Amino acid sequence: MKIAVVGNCQHAPLAQCLQVLLPAAKIKMIALNQRGATDPAWDSSFADSEIIVTQLSPESPSLAERYPNKQILTYPRLAFAGYFPDFTMVYANGRPIGSPIGNFHSSIAAWAFANGLTASSACQLFLEDVYLFLGYLDSWTKAEGALLREGQLSGFPLNDLLAKWTRRHPFMHAATHPKLFVMA
């Protein structure tokens, strides 16, 4: 069995999980951020695959049309900001700006910096009133709803899985990086 796993940074751990579950299968990983349907190499990526496992993306519907003889399975993009409502990415000239924790930043700290606040003044913003104003105190409920909708859209209901994941706090490393047991 030959399987192509397509997606954002979550495609690699999913492909690795599939390889463990299906040791005889040949699993190919294709990052969406590296290729797209307009890339000339796109078609050759799937030439020998029987099954394409892809995240819901703009390319997903076209995959079924372009490869009618292949089984196309979609899986959800697993994003959950409930633990990290203040995390954001900051860009300059279209490129993410790094930080001590990768490409992630605090929205509050980034706003404070952009508005010329001192470090001491910025620290004053990390208060319940500010979190309430920014909607951070409702982030769990919003993140849960968004994740469950993503599951429905991709045809991969997550209600029961999310209930299991939340019993193993935390189930995300960052807002878009689930732990391995989630990918499994």
PDB file of C-alpha atoms in Angstrom:
ATOM      1  CA  MET A   1       0.000   0.000   0.000  1.00  0.00           C
ATOM      2  CA  LYS A   2       1.337   3.437  -0.953  1.00  0.00           C
ATOM      3  CA  ILE A   3       0.068   6.454   0.965  1.00  0.00           C
ATOM      4  CA  ALA A   4       0.823  10.152   0.491  1.00  0.00           C
ATOM      5  CA  VAL A   5       0.271  12.276   3.599  1.00  0.00           C
ATOM      6  CA  VAL A   6      -0.219  15.972   2.812  1.00  0.00           C
ATOM      7  CA  GLY A   7      -0.574  18.858   5.217  1.00  0.00           C
ATOM      8  CA  ASN A   8       0.969  21.602   7.272  1.00  0.00           C
ATOM      9  CA  CYS A   9       3.615  20.784   9.874  1.00  0.00           C
ATOM     10  CA  GLN A  10       1.226  18.170  11.292  1.00  0.00           C
ATOM     11  CA  HIS A  11       1.622  15.880   8.284  1.00  0.00           C
ATOM     12  CA  ALA A  12       4.974  14.489   9.436  1.00  0.00           C
ATOM     13  CA  PRO A  13       3.866  13.134  12.832  1.00  0.00           C
ATOM     14  CA  LEU A  14       0.686  11.744  11.249  1.00  0.00           C
ATOM     15  CA  ALA A  15       2.759   9.983   8.581  1.00  0.00           C
ATOM     16  CA  GLN A  16       5.038   8.574  11.277  1.00  0.00           C
ATOM     17  CA  CYS A  17       2.030   7.284  13.226  1.00  0.00           C
ATOM     18  CA  LEU A  18       0.648   5.660  10.079  1.00  0.00           C
ATOM     19  CA  GLN A  19       4.028   4.030   9.429  1.00  0.00           C
ATOM     20  CA  VAL A  20       3.942   2.455  12.890  1.00  0.00           C
ATOM     21  CA  LEU A  21       0.366   1.258  12.375  1.00  0.00           C
ATOM     22  CA  LEU A  22       1.030   0.063   8.807  1.00  0.00           C
ATOM     23  CA  PRO A  23       4.678  -1.069   8.767  1.00  0.00           C
ATOM     24  CA  ALA A  24       4.439  -2.622   5.281  1.00  0.00           C
ATOM     25  CA  ALA A  25       3.041   0.579   3.739  1.00  0.00           C
ATOM     26  CA  LYS A  26       5.169   3.058   1.855  1.00  0.00           C
ATOM     27  CA  ILE A  27       4.369   6.463   3.333  1.00  0.00           C
ATOM     28  CA  LYS A  28       5.334   9.655   1.499  1.00  0.00           C
ATOM     29  CA  MET A  29       5.189  13.049   3.253  1.00  0.00           C
ATOM     30  CA  ILE A  30       4.271  16.189   1.315  1.00  0.00           C
ATOM     31  CA  ALA A  31       4.241  19.573   3.085  1.00  0.00           C
ATOM     32  CA  LEU A  32       1.545  21.943   1.841  1.00  0.00           C
ATOM     33  CA  ASN A  33       3.782  24.919   2.487  1.00  0.00           C
ATOM     34  CA  GLN A  34       6.365  23.502   0.091  1.00  0.00           C
ATOM     35  CA  ARG A  35       4.078  22.486  -2.755  1.00  0.00           C
ATOM     36  CA  GLY A  36       0.697  23.353  -4.071  1.00  0.00           C
ATOM     37  CA  ALA A  37      -1.600  22.357  -6.887  1.00  0.00           C
ATOM     38  CA  THR A  38       0.136  24.829  -9.216  1.00  0.00           C
ATOM     39  CA  ASP A  39       3.585  23.280  -8.629  1.00  0.00           C
ATOM     40  CA  PRO A  40       4.642  21.199 -11.686  1.00  0.00           C
ATOM     41  CA  ALA A  41       6.001  18.512  -9.354  1.00  0.00           C
ATOM     42  CA  TRP A  42       2.629  18.197  -7.584  1.00  0.00           C
ATOM     43  CA  ASP A  43       1.287  15.501  -9.930  1.00  0.00           C
ATOM     44  CA  SER A  44       4.439  13.399  -9.725  1.00  0.00           C
ATOM     45  CA  SER A  45       4.173  13.478  -5.913  1.00  0.00           C
ATOM     46  CA  PHE A  46       1.013  11.408  -6.084  1.00  0.00           C
ATOM     47  CA  ALA A  47       1.749   9.273  -9.150  1.00  0.00           C
ATOM     48  CA  ASP A  48       2.364   6.029  -7.286  1.00  0.00           C
ATOM     49  CA  SER A  49       0.129   6.661  -4.258  1.00  0.00           C
ATOM     50  CA  GLU A  50      -3.048   4.663  -3.858  1.00  0.00           C
ATOM     51  CA  ILE A  51      -4.309   6.754  -0.964  1.00  0.00           C
ATOM     52  CA  ILE A  52      -3.896  10.483  -0.358  1.00  0.00           C
ATOM     53  CA  VAL A  53      -4.397  11.591   3.239  1.00  0.00           C
ATOM     54  CA  THR A  54      -4.706  15.365   3.276  1.00  0.00           C
ATOM     55  CA  GLN A  55      -5.705  18.160   5.563  1.00  0.00           C
ATOM     56  CA  LEU A  56      -8.700  20.191   4.632  1.00  0.00           C
ATOM     57  CA  SER A  57      -7.219  22.917   2.453  1.00  0.00           C
ATOM     58  CA  PRO A  58      -7.924  24.789  -0.774  1.00  0.00           C
ATOM     59  CA  GLU A  59      -6.186  21.905  -2.595  1.00  0.00           C
ATOM     60  CA  SER A  60      -8.343  19.176  -0.977  1.00  0.00           C
ATOM     61  CA  PRO A  61     -11.355  19.387  -3.338  1.00  0.00           C
ATOM     62  CA  SER A  62      -9.102  19.552  -6.404  1.00  0.00           C
ATOM     63  CA  LEU A  63      -7.260  16.402  -5.325  1.00  0.00           C
ATOM     64  CA  ALA A  64     -10.442  14.342  -5.657  1.00  0.00           C
ATOM     65  CA  GLU A  65     -11.078  15.825  -9.114  1.00  0.00           C
ATOM     66  CA  ARG A  66      -7.481  15.430 -10.301  1.00  0.00           C
ATOM     67  CA  TYR A  67      -7.037  11.911  -8.967  1.00  0.00           C
ATOM     68  CA  PRO A  68     -10.408  10.152  -9.346  1.00  0.00           C
ATOM     69  CA  ASN A  69      -8.773   6.711  -9.103  1.00  0.00           C
ATOM     70  CA  LYS A  70      -7.186   7.411  -5.740  1.00  0.00           C
ATOM     71  CA  GLN A  71      -8.797   7.267  -2.341  1.00  0.00           C
ATOM     72  CA  ILE A  72      -8.728  10.746  -0.778  1.00  0.00           C
ATOM     73  CA  LEU A  73      -9.064  10.973   3.009  1.00  0.00           C
ATOM     74  CA  THR A  74      -9.140  14.295   4.834  1.00  0.00           C
ATOM     75  CA  TYR A  75      -8.030  14.977   8.365  1.00  0.00           C
ATOM     76  CA  PRO A  76      -8.502  18.155  10.385  1.00  0.00           C
ATOM     77  CA  ARG A  77      -5.980  20.913  10.935  1.00  0.00           C
ATOM     78  CA  LEU A  78      -5.487  20.626  14.673  1.00  0.00           C
ATOM     79  CA  ALA A  79      -5.389  24.109  16.121  1.00  0.00           C
ATOM     80  CA  PHE A  80      -6.370  24.905  19.691  1.00  0.00           C
ATOM     81  CA  ALA A  81      -5.630  28.298  21.208  1.00  0.00           C
ATOM     82  CA  GLY A  82      -7.355  27.474  24.506  1.00  0.00           C
ATOM     83  CA  TYR A  83      -4.054  27.042  26.339  1.00  0.00           C
ATOM     84  CA  PHE A  84      -2.268  29.876  24.547  1.00  0.00           C
ATOM     85  CA  PRO A  85      -4.662  32.757  23.808  1.00  0.00           C
ATOM     86  CA  ASP A  86      -1.826  35.283  23.826  1.00  0.00           C
ATOM     87  CA  PHE A  87       0.431  33.451  21.341  1.00  0.00           C
ATOM     88  CA  THR A  88       0.845  35.017  17.926  1.00  0.00           C
ATOM     89  CA  MET A  89       3.312  35.192  15.103  1.00  0.00           C
ATOM     90  CA  VAL A  90       4.853  38.520  14.147  1.00  0.00           C
ATOM     91  CA  TYR A  91       5.918  39.169  10.569  1.00  0.00           C
ATOM     92  CA  ALA A  92       8.254  41.649   8.886  1.00  0.00           C
ATOM     93  CA  ASN A  93       8.458  41.762   5.095  1.00  0.00           C
ATOM     94  CA  GLY A  94       6.304  38.645   4.889  1.00  0.00           C
ATOM     95  CA  ARG A  95       8.640  36.565   7.049  1.00  0.00           C
ATOM     96  CA  PRO A  96       8.095  35.485  10.664  1.00  0.00           C
ATOM     97  CA  ILE A  97      10.271  37.150  13.259  1.00  0.00           C
ATOM     98  CA  GLY A  98      11.908  34.685  15.628  1.00  0.00           C
ATOM     99  CA  SER A  99      11.839  34.799  19.393  1.00  0.00           C
ATOM    100  CA  PRO A 100      13.385  32.764  22.214  1.00  0.00           C
ATOM    101  CA  ILE A 101      10.456  30.328  21.796  1.00  0.00           C
ATOM    102  CA  GLY A 102      10.609  29.888  18.025  1.00  0.00           C
ATOM    103  CA  ASN A 103       8.330  32.039  15.896  1.00  0.00           C
ATOM    104  CA  PHE A 104       5.837  32.650  18.686  1.00  0.00           C
ATOM    105  CA  HIS A 105       5.349  35.895  20.564  1.00  0.00           C
ATOM    106  CA  SER A 106       2.992  37.315  23.142  1.00  0.00           C
ATOM    107  CA  SER A 107       0.348  39.483  21.444  1.00  0.00           C
ATOM    108  CA  ILE A 108       0.378  41.783  24.451  1.00  0.00           C
ATOM    109  CA  ALA A 109       4.179  42.102  24.472  1.00  0.00           C
ATOM    110  CA  ALA A 110       4.261  42.672  20.700  1.00  0.00           C
ATOM    111  CA  TRP A 111       1.598  45.386  20.986  1.00  0.00           C
ATOM    112  CA  ALA A 112       3.482  47.015  23.868  1.00  0.00           C
ATOM    113  CA  PHE A 113       6.737  47.000  21.882  1.00  0.00           C
ATOM    114  CA  ALA A 114       5.053  48.372  18.742  1.00  0.00           C
ATOM    115  CA  ASN A 115       3.556  51.171  20.819  1.00  0.00           C
ATOM    116  CA  GLY A 116       6.802  52.123  22.564  1.00  0.00           C
ATOM    117  CA  LEU A 117       5.942  50.924  26.062  1.00  0.00           C
ATOM    118  CA  THR A 118       8.766  50.142  28.438  1.00  0.00           C
ATOM    119  CA  ALA A 119       9.208  46.598  29.713  1.00  0.00           C
ATOM    120  CA  SER A 120       7.836  47.690  33.074  1.00  0.00           C
ATOM    121  CA  SER A 121       4.746  49.241  31.461  1.00  0.00           C
ATOM    122  CA  ALA A 122       4.272  46.167  29.267  1.00  0.00           C
ATOM    123  CA  CYS A 123       4.263  43.932  32.348  1.00  0.00           C
ATOM    124  CA  GLN A 124       1.399  46.016  33.723  1.00  0.00           C
ATOM    125  CA  LEU A 125      -0.769  44.775  30.836  1.00  0.00           C
ATOM    126  CA  PHE A 126      -0.757  41.157  31.988  1.00  0.00           C
ATOM    127  CA  LEU A 127      -3.855  41.547  34.139  1.00  0.00           C
ATOM    128  CA  GLU A 128      -7.246  39.871  34.296  1.00  0.00           C
ATOM    129  CA  ASP A 129      -9.003  43.041  33.063  1.00  0.00           C
ATOM    130  CA  VAL A 130      -6.822  43.106  29.932  1.00  0.00           C
ATOM    131  CA  TYR A 131      -7.349  39.370  29.376  1.00  0.00           C
ATOM    132  CA  LEU A 132     -11.102  39.901  29.737  1.00  0.00           C
ATOM    133  CA  PHE A 133     -11.021  42.821  27.275  1.00  0.00           C
ATOM    134  CA  LEU A 134      -9.060  40.745  24.742  1.00  0.00           C
ATOM    135  CA  GLY A 135     -11.406  37.758  25.101  1.00  0.00           C
ATOM    136  CA  TYR A 136      -8.701  35.510  26.507  1.00  0.00           C
ATOM    137  CA  LEU A 137     -10.902  34.309  29.370  1.00  0.00           C
ATOM    138  CA  ASP A 138     -13.279  32.772  26.799  1.00  0.00           C
ATOM    139  CA  SER A 139     -10.490  31.273  24.733  1.00  0.00           C
ATOM    140  CA  TRP A 140     -11.065  27.685  25.823  1.00  0.00           C
ATOM    141  CA  THR A 141     -14.695  27.658  24.720  1.00  0.00           C
ATOM    142  CA  LYS A 142     -13.885  29.416  21.427  1.00  0.00           C
ATOM    143  CA  ALA A 143     -10.951  27.097  20.697  1.00  0.00           C
ATOM    144  CA  GLU A 144     -13.033  24.026  21.485  1.00  0.00           C
ATOM    145  CA  GLY A 145     -15.810  25.189  19.127  1.00  0.00           C
ATOM    146  CA  ALA A 146     -13.345  25.982  16.333  1.00  0.00           C
ATOM    147  CA  LEU A 147     -11.615  22.604  16.651  1.00  0.00           C
ATOM    148  CA  LEU A 148     -14.901  20.695  16.632  1.00  0.00           C
ATOM    149  CA  ARG A 149     -16.063  22.650  13.545  1.00  0.00           C
ATOM    150  CA  GLU A 150     -12.788  21.809  11.782  1.00  0.00           C
ATOM    151  CA  GLY A 151     -13.398  18.161  12.556  1.00  0.00           C
ATOM    152  CA  GLN A 152     -16.914  18.332  11.117  1.00  0.00           C
ATOM    153  CA  LEU A 153     -15.746  20.122   7.965  1.00  0.00           C
ATOM    154  CA  SER A 154     -13.060  17.530   7.333  1.00  0.00           C
ATOM    155  CA  GLY A 155     -15.431  14.629   7.938  1.00  0.00           C
ATOM    156  CA  PHE A 156     -13.420  13.602  10.977  1.00  0.00           C
ATOM    157  CA  PRO A 157     -15.567  14.241  14.099  1.00  0.00           C
ATOM    158  CA  LEU A 158     -13.430  15.141  17.083  1.00  0.00           C
ATOM    159  CA  ASN A 159     -15.978  15.322  19.930  1.00  0.00           C
ATOM    160  CA  ASP A 160     -15.059  12.017  21.589  1.00  0.00           C
ATOM    161  CA  LEU A 161     -11.338  12.441  20.920  1.00  0.00           C
ATOM    162  CA  LEU A 162     -11.281  15.961  22.353  1.00  0.00           C
ATOM    163  CA  ALA A 163     -12.953  14.689  25.520  1.00  0.00           C
ATOM    164  CA  LYS A 164     -10.149  12.099  25.866  1.00  0.00           C
ATOM    165  CA  TRP A 165      -7.403  14.594  25.031  1.00  0.00           C
ATOM    166  CA  THR A 166      -8.566  17.124  27.625  1.00  0.00           C
ATOM    167  CA  ARG A 167      -8.244  14.496  30.339  1.00  0.00           C
ATOM    168  CA  ARG A 168      -4.503  14.379  29.494  1.00  0.00           C
ATOM    169  CA  HIS A 169      -3.778  18.076  30.048  1.00  0.00           C
ATOM    170  CA  PRO A 170      -2.179  19.713  28.159  1.00  0.00           C
ATOM    171  CA  PHE A 171      -2.719  18.070  24.787  1.00  0.00           C
ATOM    172  CA  MET A 172      -1.000  20.776  22.730  1.00  0.00           C
ATOM    173  CA  HIS A 173       2.618  21.959  22.712  1.00  0.00           C
ATOM    174  CA  ALA A 174       1.523  25.248  21.116  1.00  0.00           C
ATOM    175  CA  ALA A 175      -1.660  26.472  19.451  1.00  0.00           C
ATOM    176  CA  THR A 176      -0.912  24.599  16.197  1.00  0.00           C
ATOM    177  CA  HIS A 177       1.354  21.842  17.505  1.00  0.00           C
ATOM    178  CA  PRO A 178      -0.523  18.911  19.056  1.00  0.00           C
ATOM    179  CA  LYS A 179       1.215  16.339  21.185  1.00  0.00           C
ATOM    180  CA  LEU A 180       2.005  12.986  19.615  1.00  0.00           C
ATOM    181  CA  PHE A 181      -0.867  11.143  21.324  1.00  0.00           C
ATOM    182  CA  VAL A 182      -3.269  13.578  19.612  1.00  0.00           C
ATOM    183  CA  MET A 183      -1.766  12.902  16.193  1.00  0.00           C
ATOM    184  CA  ALA A 184      -1.946   9.166  16.878  1.00  0.00           C
TER     185      ALA A 184
END
